[in-house]
Each structure stands twice: as C-alpha cells, then as structure tokens.
CSV table of C-alpha atoms and ligand atoms in Angstrom, one decimal:
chain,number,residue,atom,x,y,z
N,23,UNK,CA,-71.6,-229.0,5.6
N,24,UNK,CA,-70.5,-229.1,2.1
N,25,UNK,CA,-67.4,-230.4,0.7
N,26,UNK,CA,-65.2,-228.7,-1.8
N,27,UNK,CA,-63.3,-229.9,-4.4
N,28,UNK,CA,-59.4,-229.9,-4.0
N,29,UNK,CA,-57.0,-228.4,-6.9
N,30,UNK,CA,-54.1,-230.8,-7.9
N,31,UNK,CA,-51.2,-230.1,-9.0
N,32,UNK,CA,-50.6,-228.4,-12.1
N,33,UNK,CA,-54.0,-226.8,-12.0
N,34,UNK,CA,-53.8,-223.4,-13.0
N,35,UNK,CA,-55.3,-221.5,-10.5
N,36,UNK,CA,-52.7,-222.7,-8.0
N,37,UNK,CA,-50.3,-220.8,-9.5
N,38,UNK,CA,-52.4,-217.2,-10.1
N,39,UNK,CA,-52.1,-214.5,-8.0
N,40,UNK,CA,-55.0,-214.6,-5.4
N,41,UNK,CA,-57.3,-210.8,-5.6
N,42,UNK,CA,-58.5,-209.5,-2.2
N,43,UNK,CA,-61.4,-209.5,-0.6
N,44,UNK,CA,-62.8,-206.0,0.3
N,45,UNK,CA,-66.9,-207.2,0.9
N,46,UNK,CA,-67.2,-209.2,4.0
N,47,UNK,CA,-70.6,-210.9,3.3
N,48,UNK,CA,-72.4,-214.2,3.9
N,49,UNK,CA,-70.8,-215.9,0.8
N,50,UNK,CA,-66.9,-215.4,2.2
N,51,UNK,CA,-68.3,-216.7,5.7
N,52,UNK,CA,-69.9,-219.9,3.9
N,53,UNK,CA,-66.4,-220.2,1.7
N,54,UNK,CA,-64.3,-220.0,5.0
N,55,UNK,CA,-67.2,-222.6,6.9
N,56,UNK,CA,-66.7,-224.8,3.3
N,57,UNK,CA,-62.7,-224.6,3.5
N,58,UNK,CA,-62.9,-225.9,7.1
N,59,UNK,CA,-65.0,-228.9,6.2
N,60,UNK,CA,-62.9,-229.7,3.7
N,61,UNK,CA,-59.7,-229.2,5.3
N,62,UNK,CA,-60.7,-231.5,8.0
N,63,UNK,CA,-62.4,-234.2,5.8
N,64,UNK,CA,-59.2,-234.0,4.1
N,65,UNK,CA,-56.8,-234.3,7.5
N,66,UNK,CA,-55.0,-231.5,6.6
N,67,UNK,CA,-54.0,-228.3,9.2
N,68,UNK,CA,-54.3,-225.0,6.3
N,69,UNK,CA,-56.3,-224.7,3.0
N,70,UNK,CA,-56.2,-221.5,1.2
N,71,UNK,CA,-58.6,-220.3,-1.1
N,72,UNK,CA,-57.2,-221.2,-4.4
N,73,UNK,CA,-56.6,-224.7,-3.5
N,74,UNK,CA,-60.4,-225.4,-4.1
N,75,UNK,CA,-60.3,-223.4,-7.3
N,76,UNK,CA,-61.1,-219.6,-5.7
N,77,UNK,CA,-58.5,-216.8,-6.0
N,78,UNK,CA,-59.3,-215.0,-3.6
N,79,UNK,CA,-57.3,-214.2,0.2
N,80,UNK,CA,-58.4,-216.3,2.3
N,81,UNK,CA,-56.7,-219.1,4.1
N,82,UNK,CA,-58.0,-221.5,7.3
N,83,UNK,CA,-56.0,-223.1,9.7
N,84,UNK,CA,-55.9,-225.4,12.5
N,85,UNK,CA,-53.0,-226.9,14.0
N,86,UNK,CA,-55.1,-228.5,17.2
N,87,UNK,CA,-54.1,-232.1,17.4
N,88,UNK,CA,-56.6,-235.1,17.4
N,89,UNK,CA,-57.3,-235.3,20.5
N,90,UNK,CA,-58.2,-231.2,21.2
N,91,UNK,CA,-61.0,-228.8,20.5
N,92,UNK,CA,-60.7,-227.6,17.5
N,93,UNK,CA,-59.3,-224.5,17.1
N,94,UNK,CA,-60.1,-222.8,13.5
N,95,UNK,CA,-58.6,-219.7,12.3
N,96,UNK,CA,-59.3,-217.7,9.6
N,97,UNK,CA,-57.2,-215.4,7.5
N,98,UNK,CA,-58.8,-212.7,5.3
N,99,UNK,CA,-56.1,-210.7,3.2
N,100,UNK,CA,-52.8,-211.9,5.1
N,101,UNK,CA,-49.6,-210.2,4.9
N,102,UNK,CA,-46.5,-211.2,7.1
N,103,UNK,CA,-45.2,-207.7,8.4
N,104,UNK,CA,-42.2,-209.9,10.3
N,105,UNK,CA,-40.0,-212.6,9.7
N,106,UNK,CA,-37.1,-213.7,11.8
N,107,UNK,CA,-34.9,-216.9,12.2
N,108,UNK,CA,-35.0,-219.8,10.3
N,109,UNK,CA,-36.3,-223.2,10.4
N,110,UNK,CA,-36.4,-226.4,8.2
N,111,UNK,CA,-38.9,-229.2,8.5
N,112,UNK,CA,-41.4,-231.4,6.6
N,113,UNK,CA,-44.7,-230.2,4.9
N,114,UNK,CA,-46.9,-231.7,2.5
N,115,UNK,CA,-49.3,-230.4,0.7
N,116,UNK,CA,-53.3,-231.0,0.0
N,117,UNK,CA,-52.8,-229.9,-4.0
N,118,UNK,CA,-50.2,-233.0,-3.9
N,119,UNK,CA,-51.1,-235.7,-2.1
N,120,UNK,CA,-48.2,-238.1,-1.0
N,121,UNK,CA,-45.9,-235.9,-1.5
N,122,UNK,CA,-44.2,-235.0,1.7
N,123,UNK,CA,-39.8,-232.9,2.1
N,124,UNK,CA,-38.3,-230.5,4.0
N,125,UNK,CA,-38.5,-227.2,3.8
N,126,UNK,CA,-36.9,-223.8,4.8
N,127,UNK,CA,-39.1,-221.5,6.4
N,128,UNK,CA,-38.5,-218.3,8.7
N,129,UNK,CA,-38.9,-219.2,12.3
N,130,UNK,CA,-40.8,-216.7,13.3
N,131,UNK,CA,-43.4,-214.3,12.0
N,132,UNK,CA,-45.9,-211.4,12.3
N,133,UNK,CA,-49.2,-211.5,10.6
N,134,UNK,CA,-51.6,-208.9,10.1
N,135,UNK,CA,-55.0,-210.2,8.6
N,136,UNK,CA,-58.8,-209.5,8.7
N,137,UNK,CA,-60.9,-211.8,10.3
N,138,UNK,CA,-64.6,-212.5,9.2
N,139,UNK,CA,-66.1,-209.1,10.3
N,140,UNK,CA,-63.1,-207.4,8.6
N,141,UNK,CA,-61.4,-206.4,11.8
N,142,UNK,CA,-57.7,-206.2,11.5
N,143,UNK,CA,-55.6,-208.3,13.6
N,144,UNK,CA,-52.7,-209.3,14.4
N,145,UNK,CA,-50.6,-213.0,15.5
N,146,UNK,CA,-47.5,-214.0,16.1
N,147,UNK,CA,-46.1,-217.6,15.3
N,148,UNK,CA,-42.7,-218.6,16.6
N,149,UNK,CA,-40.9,-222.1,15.9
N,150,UNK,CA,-44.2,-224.2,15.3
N,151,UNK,CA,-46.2,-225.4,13.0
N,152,UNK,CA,-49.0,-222.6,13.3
N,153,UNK,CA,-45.5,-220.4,11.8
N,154,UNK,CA,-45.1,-222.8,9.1
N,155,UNK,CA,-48.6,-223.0,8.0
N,156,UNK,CA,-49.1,-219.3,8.3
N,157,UNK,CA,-46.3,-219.1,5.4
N,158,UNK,CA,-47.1,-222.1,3.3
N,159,UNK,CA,-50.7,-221.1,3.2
N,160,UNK,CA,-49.6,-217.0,2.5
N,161,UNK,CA,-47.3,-218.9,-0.4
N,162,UNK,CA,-50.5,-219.9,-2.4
N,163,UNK,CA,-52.3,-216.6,-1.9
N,164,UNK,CA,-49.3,-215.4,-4.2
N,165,UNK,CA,-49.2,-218.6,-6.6
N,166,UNK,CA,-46.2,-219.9,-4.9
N,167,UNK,CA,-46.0,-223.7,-4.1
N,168,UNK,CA,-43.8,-225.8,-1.4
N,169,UNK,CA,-41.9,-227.5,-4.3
N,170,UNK,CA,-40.4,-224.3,-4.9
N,171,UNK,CA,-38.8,-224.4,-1.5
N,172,UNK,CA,-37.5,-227.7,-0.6
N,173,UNK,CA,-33.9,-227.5,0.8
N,174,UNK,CA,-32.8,-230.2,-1.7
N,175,UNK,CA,-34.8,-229.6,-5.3
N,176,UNK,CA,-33.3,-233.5,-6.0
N,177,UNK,CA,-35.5,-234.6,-3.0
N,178,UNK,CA,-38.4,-233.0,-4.3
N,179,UNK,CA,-38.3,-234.0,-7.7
N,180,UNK,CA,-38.1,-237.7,-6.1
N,181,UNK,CA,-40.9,-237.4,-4.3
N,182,UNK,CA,-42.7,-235.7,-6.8
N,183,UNK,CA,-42.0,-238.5,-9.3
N,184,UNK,CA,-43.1,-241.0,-7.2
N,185,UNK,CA,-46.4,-239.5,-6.6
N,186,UNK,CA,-46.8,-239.5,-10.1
N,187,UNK,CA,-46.7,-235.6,-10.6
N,188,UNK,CA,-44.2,-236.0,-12.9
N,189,UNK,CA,-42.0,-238.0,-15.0
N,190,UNK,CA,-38.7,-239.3,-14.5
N,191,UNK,CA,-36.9,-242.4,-13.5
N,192,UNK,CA,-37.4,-242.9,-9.3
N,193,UNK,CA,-34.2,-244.8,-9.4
N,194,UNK,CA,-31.8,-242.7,-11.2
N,195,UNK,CA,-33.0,-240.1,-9.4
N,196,UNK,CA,-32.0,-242.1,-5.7
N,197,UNK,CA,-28.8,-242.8,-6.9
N,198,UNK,CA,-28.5,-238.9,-7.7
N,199,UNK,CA,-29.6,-237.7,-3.9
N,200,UNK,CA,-27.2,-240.6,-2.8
N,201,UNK,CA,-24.6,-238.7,-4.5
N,202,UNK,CA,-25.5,-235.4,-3.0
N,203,UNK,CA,-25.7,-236.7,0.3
N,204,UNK,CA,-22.3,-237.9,0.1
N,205,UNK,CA,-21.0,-234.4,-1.3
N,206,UNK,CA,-22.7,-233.0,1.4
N,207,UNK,CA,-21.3,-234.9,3.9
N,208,UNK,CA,-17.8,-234.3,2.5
N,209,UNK,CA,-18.2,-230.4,2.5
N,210,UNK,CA,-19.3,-230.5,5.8
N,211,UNK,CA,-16.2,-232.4,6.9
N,212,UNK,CA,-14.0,-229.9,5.3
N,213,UNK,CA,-15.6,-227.2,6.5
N,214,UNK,CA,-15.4,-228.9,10.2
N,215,UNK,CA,-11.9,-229.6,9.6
N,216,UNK,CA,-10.6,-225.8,8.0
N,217,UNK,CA,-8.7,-223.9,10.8
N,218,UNK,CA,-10.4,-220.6,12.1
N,219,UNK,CA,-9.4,-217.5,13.3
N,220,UNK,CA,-11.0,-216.6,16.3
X,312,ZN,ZN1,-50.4,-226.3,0.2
C-alpha cells in the first residue's frame, strides 16, 4: 500500500484540465490501487487523479458505508452522456479539508467510462450520493472545484475563511449570510403570497 500525497487548495494542478488516458498498463492500475489507499486513509468516498498531483482521467469511488464490503469503483476517461433533475446537498472536499456547504447537483446521471482493462461501460446514479460523487469527481477532471457551485457563494466564502483558505473577516461575513437569509426568507413570502392564475 502506498499513500499519496493530497493537493490543497490553490494548488495548481487542481485547476488544469486533466489529459486522457489511452495506455491501460500496470502504472494506471498501481495509480488507481494508490488513489484507493489514500482515499480511504483519508475517509473520504471519491478522489480523482489530479487531487494527488496527476492530470490525468481517472477518478475512484466508494460510497459503501462503515460497516459494508467495500465497494471500489474506478473511472477511466468519464463523461456524463445524461443528466436529469436536480438536487442540493452537502459535499466536502479532500483538496479543502473542513470545508464542508451545499451544493446543486443534477439528480440524476449517465456515465460512460473505461474501466481498468479499457472496456467501456456504462452506470447510472439517481438521487444518491454515488450521483453526487460521480459529478464532483468528473468536476476536477475538468479543473472545476465545489466552491464554484455552492448554492449560496456567501456560505462558501464563510466556510472557506474559516478553514483558513482565505482571508476575510468570519464575522462580517455571518452577519452578511444573516442578511441574505432574511432576504430570502422575505422573497419567498412574497412569492407565497402573489396571486396565481391557474
Ligand atoms: Zn473534491
């Protein structure tokens, strides 16, 4: 077992477009074995490639609780070819530890990937987190990251600061969500209250 070394936030190669991998030899099988380990050692359910500093396709996850066999999957060159619905809910991250809001994410989706052998398959996710994963993991194959996401950018930049990813004052920025918690509450109202034609 050997243990790679996770990419924080701002590192670079988090935000680089990930190249594909057209050679399926030994070295992408000990990467994917490697990104397992470390995913686990980690207690985390995806890891994709770039996250430990390789840009290359390849994502792992496993969304088996505690208590079950584990369950590994592993993604070669991923593309969602269907997305439908919508749903929000937590993540977190491994490239930002402690940093944890919600985000919007399809509810369902198609992927077509290659597995270890380069077969092509194909999986559908609906409404869980194996559909969440699927897309957070896909996002950093194309240099995109969760903070980009989150339904309220305030929220993030919150927890962000807190983590110490970034700068800012933690309680100016808790009296700002307050604020747009309360505006959302009052357009909700309004829009509740507005007559409608059925
Ligand atoms: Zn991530």
């Amino acid at each position: 077992m050997s243990l790679l070394k996770i990419r924080y936030y701002p590192d670079a190669v988090l935000k680089a477009k990930a190249k594909k991998i057209t050679i399926f030899d030994s070295s992408v099988r000990k990467l994917a074995q490697d990104m397992l380990d470390t995913m686990y050692e980690n207690d985390g359910v995806g890891l994709a490639a770039p996250q430990v500093g390789v840009s290359k396709r390849l994502m792992v996850i496993d969304v088996s609780g505690e208590e079950e066999t584990p369950r590994p999957i592993v993604f070669i060159n991923p593309e969602i070819i269907e997305r439908d619905g919508e749903m929000t809910g937590q993540e977190g991250c491994l490239s930002f530890p402690d940093v944890f809001f919600e985000v919007k994410r399809a509810s369902k989706v198609v992927v077509k990937f290659q597995n270890l052998k380069g077969q092509t398959l194909k999986l559908t996710a609906d409404g869980n987190l194996l559909s969440r994963a699927i897309q957070h993991e896909i996002d950093h194959l194309d240099g995109e990251l969760f903070i980009d996401r989150a339904v309220s950018q305030l929220k993030a930049d919150l927890e962000m600061t807190k983590a110490g990813f970034r700068e800012g004052d933690v309680a100016e920025l808790e009296r700002e969500l307050e604020l747009e918690k309360e505006a959302h509450t009052i357009s909700l109202t309004q829009t509740a209250n507005q007559p409608v034609a059925l």
